[in-house]
């Protein structure tokens, strides 16, 4: 029997066709469905293995209603050999924890080789467009007890191991990963192939293997609404009506840039302007207090707020400083303490900074083997600490590390994780089914469905875990006089935790992935190519980066078509869809194709010579002027400290 | 990677009205025959339909007002009430438009009566036909485009789909997928107007020998949502005149599709002399005519699309069959121009071909001589009866509308012969008419006037409303083989492609440094109307199918 290569896949509705029903739940029935975009990259990566191992068996696996048949057949048409669906009504309402458990159980009972040492590979997409958590691959890996890599951008196969390049904060890392393993693939890897007609013919004839919970031997109580450690408490629409554009006045480029800077100062910081608190959440206060139910505390003695202090190279990650802000507020409200877990090699010196930003205690773990973050040892270390301390809440920055570490840890601890939160607060949850008010609980609130909804997620198992979207919470001002405790911790570390070998780590290299994570995107239209080959666009990006603002440059289709920029930089309907905090459109006409790829950006500045340009209709701030003059003036402003209200 | 080969009995290229009518009729006849125990020889019944649109009907565009008679014959077991028609035609006006006014013709021109006809969304009808075909075990594969013909010993043996996963330079990428070869006992070309394989077949086998070249119009259409009461459901208006010039063949149409949907379009001959004529622009001007703007003033644009219409009529039909192949529908050109209706005759041609196909495959003989039954059936059919009296209609209008009207008048009197002694008015290809005429310095036509105001949408926005999408990572499906010819065309005519293309595939831009004008292609804008392949004055544009599933998403056009 050849190597088994499994790709996990989900079918998702097209956003544009989804409507929220009267009940506040998404009505997917009327929307057309498609294979989740990221999953396509996972499928393709599976297909690529066939080049190395021609007799590999390619298996596509999904969990969902029978209508997923359509996408499973599509995978067959691409070249998969088998298609397997786990389908059971009792799975309805499963969160990522339960989904990971159910998929792992299916894999183990029906697909994976009986001998645990036989190698196999599981690919998955980075995340789904409807759930958006990126949790499931990590949770499948944890449930199977195998190694994992997430955010992979390239995969090379060698017998017995894979060499995977993954995105990390500000760069890339190359890992040697033993098989079996789970690899989740970023949407910058190899684009999915088109089905061949021969494949499509085969797809019509193949039979899809379908299983229910009983057939895979999974207790229905451990999945679905009741088995999931988290539940969706509420979903509200985010209505984002962009106010009419404010045109910036000024006679010279210098004046225009100055007035633009002034406008930003007046409008306070972007943080405040775009902070999710500003989004009204109707219904929050409307829920009648069901006092007839008794209040119950589910924490069972767990107390304290944990945060993971991520170290990037030798510095604390900004996101780890940021989460101390909500952590502090939660701790004060719950009358408890904040404990940061700091792991690395010679990192104790960073502890005082965590205390200055709000930690009461820092648990320091130092070991030369922990110099670079790696999922298996870090999960184990935090697990050991959590089991000793029993925190009630545990918070992580939603970085490329935090977004795999938290769900893996959650699955290990039996706790639910809410991904990518923008609001964290203390609340309570009325559960009519158990006639209980659970209180107090962490209300983890996050945008979902392509940023069109705001979902409140609660969980009743400790620690209640969440990852926080970097840049959402403002880092608090450091108070150097704060006192705190620094506690060393020596974990048990066995060699098997270091099975994944880090071959190289490169930081500070500009990849196109930057477009997905940048706070600022500066995009140029065709004139920017014709007139200065995007020189000024790139200079503005560099100036912002020098000030510690993550920035990237993009191009319109016209500019790409004319060869001034690679396709990977194209923003718009047929390029990338981006949602940075600030979008600067330079010499762009505002064609609908372009606008549809950036209209969800936080703030939009349009710079164009033509006052009639449609781009101004889509912008918050408009500058009429020749970019060859306005951009240099703006770059000078940035160099002297103006960062559009964004904080480094 | 090796190329997979699959086999079927009958392969239909194109899942439009003609191809699906063929498939349904063939499947019905084969089943009836094969179920008859007394028949010892069975008819091979595997039928495969390849459709390049992502789903059946997504590349379908028509007015559309149709005569339901072919559909009734195709599906005799169904109640006509269940056909997916929007409405019967309740009012039928023909008008003359001037710049600001509209005058009703006191009489309905002959051949233009729409009594008993229906307004339909052709995409919806095609989707419905595809479902029926599938229920009859026809294998409809949407999202796959036939890229080239496969010949064996001089005979057509099948087709090949295009390879995918190829970069702009033509090199295979990591996600390369080889073509699939489909081999069939019989191939039906039902690609619609100016099908790329039909074009190649006609050339390879010289099937247009002794015929008039096909001539075309380009129709552009927008679907608008309007408040109830703005335009009557089932009312249809055809207009002549503004914004088209007196030297132009064509006109406008406004069809009340539902109470809140109206289809508005302009159809104009691709034989116009003015190289800067732009049909999409003409439609924008048309929409700002007081008669039209009143209808859409509180409306919303929903969809935009464009398609060519074969208008050459009887004498422009190529030979309809050859060994192992037949051509049906608009790919051949059965449209009867004066009545502006082609759906019915296209479907009928498919049904006639199905009869010939059953006869041939039962005898295991798909030779040209056996398939000539198709032409015999055609000559005895209602389509022929409709086409024959108007056989010289479009040719008469070739030069100019007024003279054409006079000539057509004489044709009415002489039973279609007109003033030509031979009984056949001859004509040249469309592109031949773009050449001896005005150069770019000449006065532009009315449609080149300003249309910035009102209800106009520029091409870039219009393309968005066509829903068109192409994988950007593929070799251009539109080839301009000779750069030198392209330069000459820009010098002589100012680059007509940038005007005639309704989807801004062609852009002529000047190098900011040298000032030299050159052509830049945007093939991913393409709406698959094939105007470029027809109208380029030097024949220097070759349209081929891009990746299957690419192109517009018309849905209900």
PDB file of C-alpha atoms in Angstrom, chain A residues 283-433:
ATOM      1  CA  UNK A 283     -29.133  43.143  21.475  1.00  0.00           C
ATOM      2  CA  UNK A 284     -26.416  43.320  24.083  1.00  0.00           C
ATOM      3  CA  UNK A 285     -28.604  45.186  26.457  1.00  0.00           C
ATOM      4  CA  UNK A 286     -31.878  43.930  25.099  1.00  0.00           C
ATOM      5  CA  UNK A 287     -31.590  40.396  26.409  1.00  0.00           C
ATOM      6  CA  UNK A 288     -33.966  40.348  29.346  1.00  0.00           C
ATOM      7  CA  UNK A 289     -32.267  39.187  32.471  1.00  0.00           C
ATOM      8  CA  UNK A 290     -33.658  35.801  33.172  1.00  0.00           C
ATOM      9  CA  UNK A 291     -33.335  36.046  36.878  1.00  0.00           C
ATOM     10  CA  UNK A 292     -35.566  33.098  37.429  1.00  0.00           C
ATOM     11  CA  UNK A 293     -32.622  30.843  36.567  1.00  0.00           C
ATOM     12  CA  UNK A 294     -29.954  30.344  39.213  1.00  0.00           C
ATOM     13  CA  UNK A 295     -26.477  31.724  38.587  1.00  0.00           C
ATOM     14  CA  UNK A 296     -23.797  29.112  38.494  1.00  0.00           C
ATOM     15  CA  UNK A 297     -20.060  29.457  38.523  1.00  0.00           C
ATOM     16  CA  UNK A 298     -18.515  26.825  36.284  1.00  0.00           C
ATOM     17  CA  UNK A 299     -14.908  27.724  37.077  1.00  0.00           C
ATOM     18  CA  UNK A 300     -14.572  25.126  39.760  1.00  0.00           C
ATOM     19  CA  UNK A 301     -11.758  26.930  41.505  1.00  0.00           C
ATOM     20  CA  UNK A 302      -9.862  27.988  38.405  1.00  0.00           C
ATOM     21  CA  UNK A 303      -8.667  31.558  38.683  1.00  0.00           C
ATOM     22  CA  UNK A 304      -6.293  34.035  37.127  1.00  0.00           C
ATOM     23  CA  UNK A 305      -5.655  35.263  33.625  1.00  0.00           C
ATOM     24  CA  UNK A 306      -2.837  33.722  31.632  1.00  0.00           C
ATOM     25  CA  UNK A 307      -1.197  35.337  28.655  1.00  0.00           C
ATOM     26  CA  UNK A 308       1.476  33.876  26.427  1.00  0.00           C
ATOM     27  CA  UNK A 309       4.364  36.277  25.953  1.00  0.00           C
ATOM     28  CA  UNK A 310       5.634  35.517  22.477  1.00  0.00           C
ATOM     29  CA  UNK A 311       9.267  36.204  21.742  1.00  0.00           C
ATOM     30  CA  UNK A 312      10.226  37.068  18.188  1.00  0.00           C
ATOM     31  CA  UNK A 313      13.977  36.827  17.709  1.00  0.00           C
ATOM     32  CA  UNK A 314      14.993  38.449  20.992  1.00  0.00           C
ATOM     33  CA  UNK A 315      12.092  40.842  21.454  1.00  0.00           C
ATOM     34  CA  UNK A 316       8.608  40.578  22.859  1.00  0.00           C
ATOM     35  CA  UNK A 317       6.009  40.473  20.121  1.00  0.00           C
ATOM     36  CA  UNK A 318       3.892  43.598  20.088  1.00  0.00           C
ATOM     37  CA  UNK A 319       0.742  41.485  20.105  1.00  0.00           C
ATOM     38  CA  UNK A 320       1.829  39.990  23.424  1.00  0.00           C
ATOM     39  CA  UNK A 321       2.121  43.455  24.926  1.00  0.00           C
ATOM     40  CA  UNK A 322      -1.264  44.367  23.474  1.00  0.00           C
ATOM     41  CA  UNK A 323      -3.129  41.453  25.074  1.00  0.00           C
ATOM     42  CA  UNK A 324      -1.929  42.531  28.502  1.00  0.00           C
ATOM     43  CA  UNK A 325      -4.309  45.463  28.150  1.00  0.00           C
ATOM     44  CA  UNK A 326      -7.565  43.439  27.967  1.00  0.00           C
ATOM     45  CA  UNK A 327      -6.029  40.865  30.332  1.00  0.00           C
ATOM     46  CA  UNK A 328      -5.506  43.544  32.948  1.00  0.00           C
ATOM     47  CA  UNK A 329      -9.063  44.841  32.578  1.00  0.00           C
ATOM     48  CA  UNK A 330     -10.530  41.342  32.808  1.00  0.00           C
ATOM     49  CA  UNK A 331      -8.398  40.584  35.889  1.00  0.00           C
ATOM     50  CA  UNK A 332      -9.476  43.764  37.628  1.00  0.00           C
ATOM     51  CA  UNK A 333     -13.127  43.039  36.959  1.00  0.00           C
ATOM     52  CA  UNK A 334     -12.790  39.427  38.078  1.00  0.00           C
ATOM     53  CA  UNK A 335     -10.613  40.521  41.009  1.00  0.00           C
ATOM     54  CA  UNK A 336      -7.788  38.236  40.042  1.00  0.00           C
ATOM     55  CA  UNK A 337      -4.264  38.387  38.672  1.00  0.00           C
ATOM     56  CA  UNK A 338      -2.508  38.387  35.293  1.00  0.00           C
ATOM     57  CA  UNK A 339       0.240  35.849  34.753  1.00  0.00           C
ATOM     58  CA  UNK A 340       2.383  35.882  31.623  1.00  0.00           C
ATOM     59  CA  UNK A 341       4.186  32.818  30.445  1.00  0.00           C
ATOM     60  CA  UNK A 342       7.536  33.684  28.893  1.00  0.00           C
ATOM     61  CA  UNK A 343       9.347  30.883  27.079  1.00  0.00           C
ATOM     62  CA  UNK A 344      12.705  31.015  25.330  1.00  0.00           C
ATOM     63  CA  UNK A 345      16.426  31.011  25.770  1.00  0.00           C
ATOM     64  CA  UNK A 346      17.785  33.796  27.968  1.00  0.00           C
ATOM     65  CA  UNK A 347      14.512  35.668  28.002  1.00  0.00           C
ATOM     66  CA  UNK A 348      14.180  36.506  31.698  1.00  0.00           C
ATOM     67  CA  UNK A 349      15.331  40.025  30.926  1.00  0.00           C
ATOM     68  CA  UNK A 350      12.082  40.645  29.087  1.00  0.00           C
ATOM     69  CA  UNK A 351       9.945  39.918  32.139  1.00  0.00           C
ATOM     70  CA  UNK A 352      10.000  43.413  33.696  1.00  0.00           C
ATOM     71  CA  UNK A 353       8.511  44.847  30.535  1.00  0.00           C
ATOM     72  CA  UNK A 354       5.543  42.474  30.851  1.00  0.00           C
ATOM     73  CA  UNK A 355       5.065  43.591  34.434  1.00  0.00           C
ATOM     74  CA  UNK A 356       5.256  47.234  33.411  1.00  0.00           C
ATOM     75  CA  UNK A 357       2.440  46.593  30.922  1.00  0.00           C
ATOM     76  CA  UNK A 358       0.171  44.924  33.472  1.00  0.00           C
ATOM     77  CA  UNK A 359       1.346  41.426  34.394  1.00  0.00           C
ATOM     78  CA  UNK A 360       1.338  40.563  38.092  1.00  0.00           C
ATOM     79  CA  UNK A 361       3.542  37.558  37.623  1.00  0.00           C
ATOM     80  CA  UNK A 362       5.800  36.263  34.891  1.00  0.00           C
ATOM     81  CA  UNK A 363       6.552  32.579  34.702  1.00  0.00           C
ATOM     82  CA  UNK A 364       9.878  32.222  32.934  1.00  0.00           C
ATOM     83  CA  UNK A 365      10.891  29.049  31.140  1.00  0.00           C
ATOM     84  CA  UNK A 366      14.417  29.048  29.777  1.00  0.00           C
ATOM     85  CA  UNK A 367      16.043  26.300  27.766  1.00  0.00           C
ATOM     86  CA  UNK A 368      18.436  26.472  24.850  1.00  0.00           C
ATOM     87  CA  UNK A 369      16.156  24.151  22.882  1.00  0.00           C
ATOM     88  CA  UNK A 370      13.332  26.680  23.261  1.00  0.00           C
ATOM     89  CA  UNK A 371      15.166  29.529  21.578  1.00  0.00           C
ATOM     90  CA  UNK A 372      12.833  29.514  18.575  1.00  0.00           C
ATOM     91  CA  UNK A 373       9.124  28.934  18.946  1.00  0.00           C
ATOM     92  CA  UNK A 374       8.063  25.431  17.965  1.00  0.00           C
ATOM     93  CA  UNK A 375       4.572  24.092  18.420  1.00  0.00           C
ATOM     94  CA  UNK A 376       5.173  20.752  20.125  1.00  0.00           C
ATOM     95  CA  UNK A 377       7.506  21.818  22.972  1.00  0.00           C
ATOM     96  CA  UNK A 378       5.665  25.100  23.538  1.00  0.00           C
ATOM     97  CA  UNK A 379       2.308  23.328  23.780  1.00  0.00           C
ATOM     98  CA  UNK A 380       3.790  20.937  26.280  1.00  0.00           C
ATOM     99  CA  UNK A 381       5.383  23.655  28.415  1.00  0.00           C
ATOM    100  CA  UNK A 382       2.209  25.715  28.650  1.00  0.00           C
ATOM    101  CA  UNK A 383       0.162  22.593  29.318  1.00  0.00           C
ATOM    102  CA  UNK A 384       2.386  21.750  32.252  1.00  0.00           C
ATOM    103  CA  UNK A 385       2.057  25.243  33.687  1.00  0.00           C
ATOM    104  CA  UNK A 386      -1.705  25.391  33.179  1.00  0.00           C
ATOM    105  CA  UNK A 387      -2.154  22.047  34.881  1.00  0.00           C
ATOM    106  CA  UNK A 388      -0.269  23.363  37.867  1.00  0.00           C
ATOM    107  CA  UNK A 389      -1.954  26.769  38.052  1.00  0.00           C
ATOM    108  CA  UNK A 390      -5.499  26.268  36.728  1.00  0.00           C
ATOM    109  CA  UNK A 391      -6.118  29.673  35.194  1.00  0.00           C
ATOM    110  CA  UNK A 392      -9.712  30.581  34.309  1.00  0.00           C
ATOM    111  CA  UNK A 393      -8.773  32.483  31.166  1.00  0.00           C
ATOM    112  CA  UNK A 394      -5.851  32.121  28.813  1.00  0.00           C
ATOM    113  CA  UNK A 395      -5.067  34.665  26.079  1.00  0.00           C
ATOM    114  CA  UNK A 396      -2.780  34.589  23.046  1.00  0.00           C
ATOM    115  CA  UNK A 397      -1.914  37.032  20.301  1.00  0.00           C
ATOM    116  CA  UNK A 398      -3.463  35.790  17.052  1.00  0.00           C
ATOM    117  CA  UNK A 399      -0.120  35.562  15.314  1.00  0.00           C
ATOM    118  CA  UNK A 400       0.977  32.726  13.070  1.00  0.00           C
ATOM    119  CA  UNK A 401       2.211  31.057  16.268  1.00  0.00           C
ATOM    120  CA  UNK A 402      -0.665  31.944  18.567  1.00  0.00           C
ATOM    121  CA  UNK A 403      -3.213  30.779  16.040  1.00  0.00           C
ATOM    122  CA  UNK A 404      -1.792  27.245  16.071  1.00  0.00           C
ATOM    123  CA  UNK A 405      -0.616  27.057  19.657  1.00  0.00           C
ATOM    124  CA  UNK A 406      -3.928  28.049  21.265  1.00  0.00           C
ATOM    125  CA  UNK A 407      -6.112  25.512  19.441  1.00  0.00           C
ATOM    126  CA  UNK A 408      -3.609  22.684  19.912  1.00  0.00           C
ATOM    127  CA  UNK A 409      -3.401  23.471  23.589  1.00  0.00           C
ATOM    128  CA  UNK A 410      -7.182  23.806  23.778  1.00  0.00           C
ATOM    129  CA  UNK A 411      -7.673  20.352  22.354  1.00  0.00           C
ATOM    130  CA  UNK A 412      -5.156  18.950  24.790  1.00  0.00           C
ATOM    131  CA  UNK A 413      -6.769  20.633  27.772  1.00  0.00           C
ATOM    132  CA  UNK A 414     -10.327  19.960  26.685  1.00  0.00           C
ATOM    133  CA  UNK A 415     -10.950  23.686  26.468  1.00  0.00           C
ATOM    134  CA  UNK A 416     -12.568  25.798  23.773  1.00  0.00           C
ATOM    135  CA  UNK A 417     -10.746  28.540  21.923  1.00  0.00           C
ATOM    136  CA  UNK A 418     -12.191  31.616  20.268  1.00  0.00           C
ATOM    137  CA  UNK A 419     -10.089  32.852  17.377  1.00  0.00           C
ATOM    138  CA  UNK A 420      -9.066  36.314  16.401  1.00  0.00           C
ATOM    139  CA  UNK A 421     -11.093  38.308  18.928  1.00  0.00           C
ATOM    140  CA  UNK A 422     -11.485  42.042  18.786  1.00  0.00           C
ATOM    141  CA  UNK A 423     -13.427  42.485  22.044  1.00  0.00           C
ATOM    142  CA  UNK A 424     -12.900  40.591  25.297  1.00  0.00           C
ATOM    143  CA  UNK A 425     -15.137  41.209  28.275  1.00  0.00           C
ATOM    144  CA  UNK A 426     -16.705  39.639  31.292  1.00  0.00           C
ATOM    145  CA  UNK A 427     -20.314  38.648  30.931  1.00  0.00           C
ATOM    146  CA  UNK A 428     -22.748  35.917  31.670  1.00  0.00           C
ATOM    147  CA  UNK A 429     -24.603  33.456  29.536  1.00  0.00           C
ATOM    148  CA  UNK A 430     -28.198  32.451  29.944  1.00  0.00           C
ATOM    149  CA  UNK A 431     -28.607  28.850  28.897  1.00  0.00           C
ATOM    150  CA  UNK A 432     -32.305  27.995  28.753  1.00  0.00           C
ATOM    151  CA  UNK A 433     -31.597  24.327  27.994  1.00  0.00           C
TER     152      UNK A 433
END
